[in-house]
Structure formats: C-alpha cells, structure tokens
Short mmCIF file of C-alpha atoms in Angstrom, two decimals:
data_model
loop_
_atom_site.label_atom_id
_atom_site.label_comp_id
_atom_site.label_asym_id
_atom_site.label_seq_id
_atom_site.Cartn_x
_atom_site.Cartn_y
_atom_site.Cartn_z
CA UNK C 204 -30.46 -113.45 83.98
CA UNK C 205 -33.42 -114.82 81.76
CA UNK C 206 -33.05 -118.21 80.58
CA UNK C 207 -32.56 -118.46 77.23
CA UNK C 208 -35.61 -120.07 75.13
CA UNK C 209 -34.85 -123.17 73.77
CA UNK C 210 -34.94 -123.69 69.93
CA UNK C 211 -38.29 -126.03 70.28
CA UNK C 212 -39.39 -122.90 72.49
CA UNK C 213 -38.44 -120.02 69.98
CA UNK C 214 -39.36 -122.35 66.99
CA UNK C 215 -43.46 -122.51 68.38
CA UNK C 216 -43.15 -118.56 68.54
CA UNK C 217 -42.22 -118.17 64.91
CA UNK C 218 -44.68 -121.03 63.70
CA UNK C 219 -47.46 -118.82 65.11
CA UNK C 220 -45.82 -115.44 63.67
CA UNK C 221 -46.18 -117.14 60.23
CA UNK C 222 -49.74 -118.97 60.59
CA UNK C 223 -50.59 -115.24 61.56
CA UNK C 224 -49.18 -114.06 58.60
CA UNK C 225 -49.89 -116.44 56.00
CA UNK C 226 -51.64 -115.64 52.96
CA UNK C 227 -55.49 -116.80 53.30
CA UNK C 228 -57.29 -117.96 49.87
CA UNK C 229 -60.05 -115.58 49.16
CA UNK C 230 -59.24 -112.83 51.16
CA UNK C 231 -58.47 -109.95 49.56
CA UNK C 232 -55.11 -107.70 49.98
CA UNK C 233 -57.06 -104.90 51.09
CA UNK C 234 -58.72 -106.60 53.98
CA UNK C 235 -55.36 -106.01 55.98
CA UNK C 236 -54.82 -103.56 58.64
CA UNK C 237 -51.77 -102.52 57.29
CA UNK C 238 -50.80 -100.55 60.83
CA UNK C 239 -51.53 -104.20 62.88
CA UNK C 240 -48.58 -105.98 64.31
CA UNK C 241 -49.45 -109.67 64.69
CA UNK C 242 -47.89 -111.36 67.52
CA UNK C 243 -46.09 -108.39 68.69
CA UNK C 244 -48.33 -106.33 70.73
CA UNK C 245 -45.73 -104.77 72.58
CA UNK C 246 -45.27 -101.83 70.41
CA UNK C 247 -41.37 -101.00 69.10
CA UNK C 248 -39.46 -100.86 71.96
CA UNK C 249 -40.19 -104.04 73.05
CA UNK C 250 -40.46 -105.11 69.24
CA UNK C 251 -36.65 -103.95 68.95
CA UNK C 252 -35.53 -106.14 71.75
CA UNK C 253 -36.95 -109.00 70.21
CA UNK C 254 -35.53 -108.06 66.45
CA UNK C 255 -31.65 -108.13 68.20
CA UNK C 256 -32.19 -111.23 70.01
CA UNK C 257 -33.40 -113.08 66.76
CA UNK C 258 -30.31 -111.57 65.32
CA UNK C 259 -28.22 -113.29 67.17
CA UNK C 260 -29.73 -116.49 66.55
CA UNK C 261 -29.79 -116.27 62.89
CA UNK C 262 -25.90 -114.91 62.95
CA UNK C 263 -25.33 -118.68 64.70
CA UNK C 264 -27.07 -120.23 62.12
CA UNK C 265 -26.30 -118.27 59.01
CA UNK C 266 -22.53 -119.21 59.81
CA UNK C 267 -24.05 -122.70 59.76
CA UNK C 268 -25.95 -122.37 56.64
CA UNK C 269 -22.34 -120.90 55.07
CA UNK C 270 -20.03 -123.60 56.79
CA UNK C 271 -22.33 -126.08 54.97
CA UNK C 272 -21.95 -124.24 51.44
CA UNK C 273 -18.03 -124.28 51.87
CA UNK C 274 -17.71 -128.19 52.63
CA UNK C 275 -20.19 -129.28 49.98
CA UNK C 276 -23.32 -129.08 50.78
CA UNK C 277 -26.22 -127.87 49.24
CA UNK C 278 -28.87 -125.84 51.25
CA UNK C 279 -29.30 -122.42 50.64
CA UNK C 280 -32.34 -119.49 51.72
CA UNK C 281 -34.43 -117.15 49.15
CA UNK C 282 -36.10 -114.20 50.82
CA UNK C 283 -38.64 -112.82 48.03
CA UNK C 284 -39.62 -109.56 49.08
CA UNK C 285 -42.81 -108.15 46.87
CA UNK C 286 -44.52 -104.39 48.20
CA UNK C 287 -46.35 -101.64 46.69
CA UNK C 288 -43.15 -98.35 46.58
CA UNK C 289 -42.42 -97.37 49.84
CA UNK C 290 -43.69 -100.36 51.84
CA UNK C 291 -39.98 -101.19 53.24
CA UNK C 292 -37.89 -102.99 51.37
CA UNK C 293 -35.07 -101.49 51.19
CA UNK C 294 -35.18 -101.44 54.95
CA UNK C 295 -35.68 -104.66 55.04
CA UNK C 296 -32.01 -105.06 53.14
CA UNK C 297 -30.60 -103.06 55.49
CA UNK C 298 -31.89 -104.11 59.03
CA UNK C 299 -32.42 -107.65 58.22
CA UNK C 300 -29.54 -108.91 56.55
CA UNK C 301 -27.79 -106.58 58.33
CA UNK C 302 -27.25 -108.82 61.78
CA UNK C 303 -26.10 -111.50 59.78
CA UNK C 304 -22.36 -111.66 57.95
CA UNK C 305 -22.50 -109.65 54.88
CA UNK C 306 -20.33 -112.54 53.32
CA UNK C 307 -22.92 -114.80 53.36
CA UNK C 308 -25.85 -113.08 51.98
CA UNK C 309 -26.46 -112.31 48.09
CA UNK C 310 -28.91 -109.24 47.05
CA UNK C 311 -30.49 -108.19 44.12
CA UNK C 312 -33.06 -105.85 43.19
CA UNK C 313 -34.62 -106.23 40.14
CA UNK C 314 -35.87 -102.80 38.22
CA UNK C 315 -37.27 -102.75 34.55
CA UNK C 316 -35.50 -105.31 31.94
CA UNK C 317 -32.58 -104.30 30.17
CA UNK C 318 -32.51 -104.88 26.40
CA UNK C 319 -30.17 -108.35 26.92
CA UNK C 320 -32.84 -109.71 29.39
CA UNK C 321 -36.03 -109.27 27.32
CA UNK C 322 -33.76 -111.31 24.78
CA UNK C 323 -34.45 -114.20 27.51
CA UNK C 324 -37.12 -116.14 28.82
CA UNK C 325 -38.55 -113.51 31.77
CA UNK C 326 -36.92 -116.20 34.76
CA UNK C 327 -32.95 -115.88 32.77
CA UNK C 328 -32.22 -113.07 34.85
CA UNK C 329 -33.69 -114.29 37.82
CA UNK C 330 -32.02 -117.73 37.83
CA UNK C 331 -28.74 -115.79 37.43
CA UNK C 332 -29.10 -113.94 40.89
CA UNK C 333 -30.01 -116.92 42.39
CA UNK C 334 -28.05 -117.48 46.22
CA UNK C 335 -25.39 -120.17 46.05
CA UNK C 336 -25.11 -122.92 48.33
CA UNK C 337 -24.88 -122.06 51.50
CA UNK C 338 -26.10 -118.27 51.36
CA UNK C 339 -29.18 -116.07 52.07
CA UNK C 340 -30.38 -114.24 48.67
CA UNK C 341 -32.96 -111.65 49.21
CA UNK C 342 -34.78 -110.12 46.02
CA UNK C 343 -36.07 -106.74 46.26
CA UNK C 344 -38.93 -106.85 43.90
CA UNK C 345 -38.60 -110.31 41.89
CA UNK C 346 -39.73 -112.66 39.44
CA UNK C 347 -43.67 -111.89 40.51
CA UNK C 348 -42.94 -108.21 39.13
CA UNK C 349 -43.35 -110.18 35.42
CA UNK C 350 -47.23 -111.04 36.46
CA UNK C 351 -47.90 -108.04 38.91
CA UNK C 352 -46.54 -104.90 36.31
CA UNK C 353 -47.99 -106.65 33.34
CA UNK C 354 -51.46 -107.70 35.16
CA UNK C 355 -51.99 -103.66 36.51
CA UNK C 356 -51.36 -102.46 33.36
CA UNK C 357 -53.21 -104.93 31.01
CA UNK C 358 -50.27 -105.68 28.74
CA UNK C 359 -50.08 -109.09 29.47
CA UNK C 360 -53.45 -110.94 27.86
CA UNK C 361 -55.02 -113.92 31.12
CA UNK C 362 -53.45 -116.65 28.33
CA UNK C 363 -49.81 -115.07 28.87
CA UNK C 364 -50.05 -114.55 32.87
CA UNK C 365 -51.24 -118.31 33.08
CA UNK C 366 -48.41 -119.27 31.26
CA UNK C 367 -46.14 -117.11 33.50
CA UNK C 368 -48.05 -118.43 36.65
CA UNK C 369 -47.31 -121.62 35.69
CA UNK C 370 -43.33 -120.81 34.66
CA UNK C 371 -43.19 -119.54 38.11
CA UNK C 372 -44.82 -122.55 39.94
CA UNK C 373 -42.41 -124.97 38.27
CA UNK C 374 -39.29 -122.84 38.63
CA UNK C 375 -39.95 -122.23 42.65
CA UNK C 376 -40.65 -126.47 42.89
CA UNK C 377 -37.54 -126.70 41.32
CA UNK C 378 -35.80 -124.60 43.76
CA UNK C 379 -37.20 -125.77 46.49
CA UNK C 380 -36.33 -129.63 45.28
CA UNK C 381 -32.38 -128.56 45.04
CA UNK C 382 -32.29 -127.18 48.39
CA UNK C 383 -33.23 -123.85 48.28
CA UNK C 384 -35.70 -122.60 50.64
CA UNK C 385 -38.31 -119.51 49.45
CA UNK C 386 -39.21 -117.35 51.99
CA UNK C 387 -42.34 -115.04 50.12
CA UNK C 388 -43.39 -111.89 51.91
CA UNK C 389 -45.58 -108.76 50.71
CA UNK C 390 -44.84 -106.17 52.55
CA UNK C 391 -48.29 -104.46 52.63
CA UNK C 392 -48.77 -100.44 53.54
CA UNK C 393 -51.47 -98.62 53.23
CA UNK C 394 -52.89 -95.67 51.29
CA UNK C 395 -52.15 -92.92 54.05
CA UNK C 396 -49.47 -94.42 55.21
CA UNK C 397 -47.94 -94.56 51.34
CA UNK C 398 -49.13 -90.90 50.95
CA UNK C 399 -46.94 -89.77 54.42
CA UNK C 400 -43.82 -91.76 53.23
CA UNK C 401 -43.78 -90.15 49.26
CA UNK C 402 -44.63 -86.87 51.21
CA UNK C 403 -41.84 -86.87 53.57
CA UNK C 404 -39.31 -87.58 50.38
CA UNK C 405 -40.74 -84.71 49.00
CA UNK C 406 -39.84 -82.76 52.21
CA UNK C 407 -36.71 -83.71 52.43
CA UNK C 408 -33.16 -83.25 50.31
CA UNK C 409 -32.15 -85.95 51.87
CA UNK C 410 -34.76 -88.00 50.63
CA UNK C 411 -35.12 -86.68 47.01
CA UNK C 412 -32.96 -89.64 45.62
CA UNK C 413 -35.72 -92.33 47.13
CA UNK C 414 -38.59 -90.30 44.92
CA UNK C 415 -39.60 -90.58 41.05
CA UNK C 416 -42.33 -88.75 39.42
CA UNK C 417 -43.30 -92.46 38.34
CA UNK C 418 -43.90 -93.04 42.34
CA UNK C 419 -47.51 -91.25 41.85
CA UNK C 420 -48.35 -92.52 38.62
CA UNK C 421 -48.37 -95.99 40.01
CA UNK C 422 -50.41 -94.53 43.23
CA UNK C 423 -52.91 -93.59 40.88
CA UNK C 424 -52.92 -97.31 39.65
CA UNK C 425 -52.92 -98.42 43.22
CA UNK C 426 -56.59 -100.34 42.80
CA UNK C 427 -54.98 -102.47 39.63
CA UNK C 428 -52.46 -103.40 42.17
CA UNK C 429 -54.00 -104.67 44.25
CA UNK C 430 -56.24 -106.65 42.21
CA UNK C 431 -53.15 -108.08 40.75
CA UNK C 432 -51.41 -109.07 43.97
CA UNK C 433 -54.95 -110.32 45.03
CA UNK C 434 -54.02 -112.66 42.15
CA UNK C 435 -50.89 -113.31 43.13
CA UNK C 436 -51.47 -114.16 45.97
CA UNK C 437 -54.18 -116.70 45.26
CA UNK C 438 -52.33 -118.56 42.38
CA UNK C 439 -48.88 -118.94 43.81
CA UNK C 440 -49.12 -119.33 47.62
CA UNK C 441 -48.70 -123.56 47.60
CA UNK C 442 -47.30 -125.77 49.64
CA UNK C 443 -43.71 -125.51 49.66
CA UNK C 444 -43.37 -121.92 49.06
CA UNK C 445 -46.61 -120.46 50.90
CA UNK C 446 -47.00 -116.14 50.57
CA UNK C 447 -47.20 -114.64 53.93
CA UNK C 448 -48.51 -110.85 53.72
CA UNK C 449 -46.64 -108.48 56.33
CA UNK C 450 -48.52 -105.52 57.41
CA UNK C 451 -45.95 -102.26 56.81
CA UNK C 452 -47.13 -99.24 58.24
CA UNK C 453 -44.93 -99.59 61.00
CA UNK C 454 -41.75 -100.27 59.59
CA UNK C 455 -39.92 -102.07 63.14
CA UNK C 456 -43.21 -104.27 62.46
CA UNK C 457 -42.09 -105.59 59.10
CA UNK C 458 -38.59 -105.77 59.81
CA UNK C 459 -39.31 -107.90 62.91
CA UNK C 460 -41.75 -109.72 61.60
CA UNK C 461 -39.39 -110.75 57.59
CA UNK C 462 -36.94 -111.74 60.75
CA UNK C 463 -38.85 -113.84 61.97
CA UNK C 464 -39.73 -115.34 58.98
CA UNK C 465 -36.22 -115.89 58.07
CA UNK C 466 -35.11 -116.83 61.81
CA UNK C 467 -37.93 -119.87 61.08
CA UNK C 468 -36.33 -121.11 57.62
CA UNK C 469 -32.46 -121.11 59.26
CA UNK C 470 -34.31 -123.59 62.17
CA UNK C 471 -36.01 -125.31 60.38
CA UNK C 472 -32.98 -126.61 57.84
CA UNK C 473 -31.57 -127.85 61.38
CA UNK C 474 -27.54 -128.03 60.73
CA UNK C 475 -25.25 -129.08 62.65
CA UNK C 476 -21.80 -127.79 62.06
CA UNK C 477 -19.70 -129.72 60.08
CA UNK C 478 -17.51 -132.82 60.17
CA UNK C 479 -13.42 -132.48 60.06
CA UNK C 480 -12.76 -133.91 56.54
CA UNK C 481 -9.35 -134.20 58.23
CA UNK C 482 -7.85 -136.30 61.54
CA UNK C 483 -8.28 -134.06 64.59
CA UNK C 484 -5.75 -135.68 66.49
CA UNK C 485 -3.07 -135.85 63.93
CA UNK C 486 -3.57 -131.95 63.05
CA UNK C 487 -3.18 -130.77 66.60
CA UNK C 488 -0.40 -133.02 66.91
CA UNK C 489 1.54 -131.74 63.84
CA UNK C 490 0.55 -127.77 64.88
CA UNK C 491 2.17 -128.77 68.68
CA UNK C 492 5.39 -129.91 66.72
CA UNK C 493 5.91 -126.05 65.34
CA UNK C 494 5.65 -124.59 68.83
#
C-alpha cells in the first residue's frame, strides 16, 4: 500500500497548483488555454483519482472547520466562483462540495436583483448569504457580477465601478480580518468549447432547463466580457484574497483543480480538534455508573 503523503507533502502540491493558477497582472483573460490542465498532466482518469483522495482529506478537515464553529470559534471558508455561462459551476456545486458533509456547507447563487435588494446597497444581499462560523459558503456567480454585468454592458459610468471596486476591496478585507477565508476562482472556457456545451442543451430534453435564449445574447457580448473580467481581475486580485483563473474546457480539470484550491484553504487554517469544555474522566465515570 502507498504511503500516505504527509500534510507538509500534499500542502507543497497545492501551493504549486495555485502559483500555476494565480491571476498574473497584465495578462489578459484570453491569453489562457482554456483546454490546459496545470499540474495535472495525467489526463482524467488519473485526474479522478486524485479529486477522491483530496476528498477525503477535506471531509477530515471540513468536520474540523465545523467542530470549531459549534464550540465557539470563528473561522469559516468563502469559495467565489465567477465564469462566463456554461464554464462549470454548477458542477462545481455538485462534485466539490459534494465529498464534504452537506451540513456544513452554505450555497447561494446569485441571479438578477430582486426589487427588495436594489432597495440596498449592491453587498446587502451578499453579506446576508455569507457562511457562518465554521462552514464552507460557495457563491455561484457573486458580488463581482455588480462590476462584470454593469462594465459589459456600459451601464455603470468608470466613476461608479471605482466606487464598487473599492466597496468590494474593503468588504473582502473585512472578511478576511473576521476569519473568513476567500477562495476566488474564474472558471475560464473557451469560445468552442462554450459553443459545444449551449449546443448539446439544445440537443437534448434533458438539458433544455440549463438553456435561455439570453445564453446567446451574452455570447454575442462575449468580447465585453472579457474585457471586463480582464478588469476584474487586475483591480481585485490583492493580497489576502488573490484571483486564481481555472481553465474549464475540461470540466474533471476545474473540478480538481477548485478542490484543490479549497483542499489548500482547510490546511492552511491548521485546526486541531477541539478541547472537552467538560472533565473527561468524570464523564466516563458517570456514563460507567448507568451500565
């Protein structure tokens, strides 16, 4: 049987799976290879292998992270997932946060505004679905949907989007400063590979529900996007929550490689389990008095 890596061991593996992936300043979006896989060359058999033994690391530690929340403390993990429609997400939901305890996780997608949220400040309804102590959030589209919508379709003037750049910095510093780690990943596909995917739900019943006529009209817009997540990507990758940009044409790729990325931030808040907030001794001694 293969020895089993230590944490030091698994923890140099994911530092270089997220140097790889980090955001660099000045290069543009559209400079990816979109069908590359970064530090997993071994192709998706071999890429699924790894994906189920990082799950069972981060079940360990997610049941860490959640032991912590119950007794007090404070630590908890934001996944923001940002991607042009059909890049993965939703995927990502499912295979990601599926090989941890679905009682410790907290998602929320975030669609157009309602009526009561563009009564708010744009962050209201994003500090509302924010994870609680001891849980793993994960946003499906998020907060940078207020700069990247507004900056493809001109409706925001550059005064407004630095003053929503800006909202954003704070508000993620702030996070970070209470606990919360914020894991940032664009899941990037690419024009064929986005043309095959809307295609296919065309094809298929079974798909029809994924598909909306908007889906093309935003294709058409595709360049604005990506000048606006070049933006994005520039303004609000800093320090303590850095962008890392996921290429997503093969989707076991980007679900390995969000893993990863999440597997890192659970090792890197390095809890222990718990203290007894109670006398060990006495307890067992009182439960042996019922046998």
């Amino acid at each position: 049987m293969a020895k089993r890596p230590s944490d030091d061991e698994v923890r140099q593996r994911l530092d270089r799976v997220a140097d790889a992936l980090r955001a660099v300043p000045g290069r543009s979006i559209t400079q990816l290879d979109a069908a590359s896989t970064p530090e997993y060359s071994q192709g998706k058999k071999e890429g699924q292998a790894t994906l189920e033994a990082i799950g069972g690391r981060m079940s360990e530690l997610q049941e860490r992270l959640f032991a912590h929340g119950r007794t007090g403390g404070t630590r908890s993990v934001l996944v923001v997932l940002q991607g042009l429609d059909t890049a993965g997400k939703g995927g990502i939901a499912r295979h990601v946060l599926g090989l941890v305890d679905p009682q410790g996780v907290a998602l929320k997608g975030f669609g157009r505004p309602t009526p009561e949220e563009l009564e708010h400040h744009f962050l209201w309804r994003v500090r509302n679905a924010l994870p609680p102590a001891g849980r793993i959030g994960l946003f499906d589209r998020s907060h940078y949907e207020d700069v990247l919508v507004p900056h493809a379709s001109g409706t925001a003037d550059a005064a407004e989007l630095d003053r929503r750049f800006a909202d954003i910095e704070a508000f993620e510093r702030e996070l970070v400063a209470n606990g919360t780690t914020v894991v940032k990943a664009v899941l990037w596909v690419s024009r064929d590979e986005q043309y095959n995917r809307l295609h296919e739900r065309l094809e298929r019943p079974d798909k029809y529900w994924k598909y909306a006529p908007h889906d093309v009209d935003v294709r058409l817009q595709r360049p604005a996007y990506e000048a606006a997540y070049d933006d994005v990507l520039a303004r609000s990758s800093y320090d303590v929550a850095p962008w890392h940009v996921v290429p997503a044409d093969h989707k076991w790729y980007a679900r390995l490689a969000v893993s990863a990325l999440l597997l890192r931030a659970l090792l890197d808040l390095d809890l222990g389990w718990p203290e007894a907030s109670f006398d060990v001794a006495a307890e067992l001694a009182r439960l042996e008095a019922t046998r």
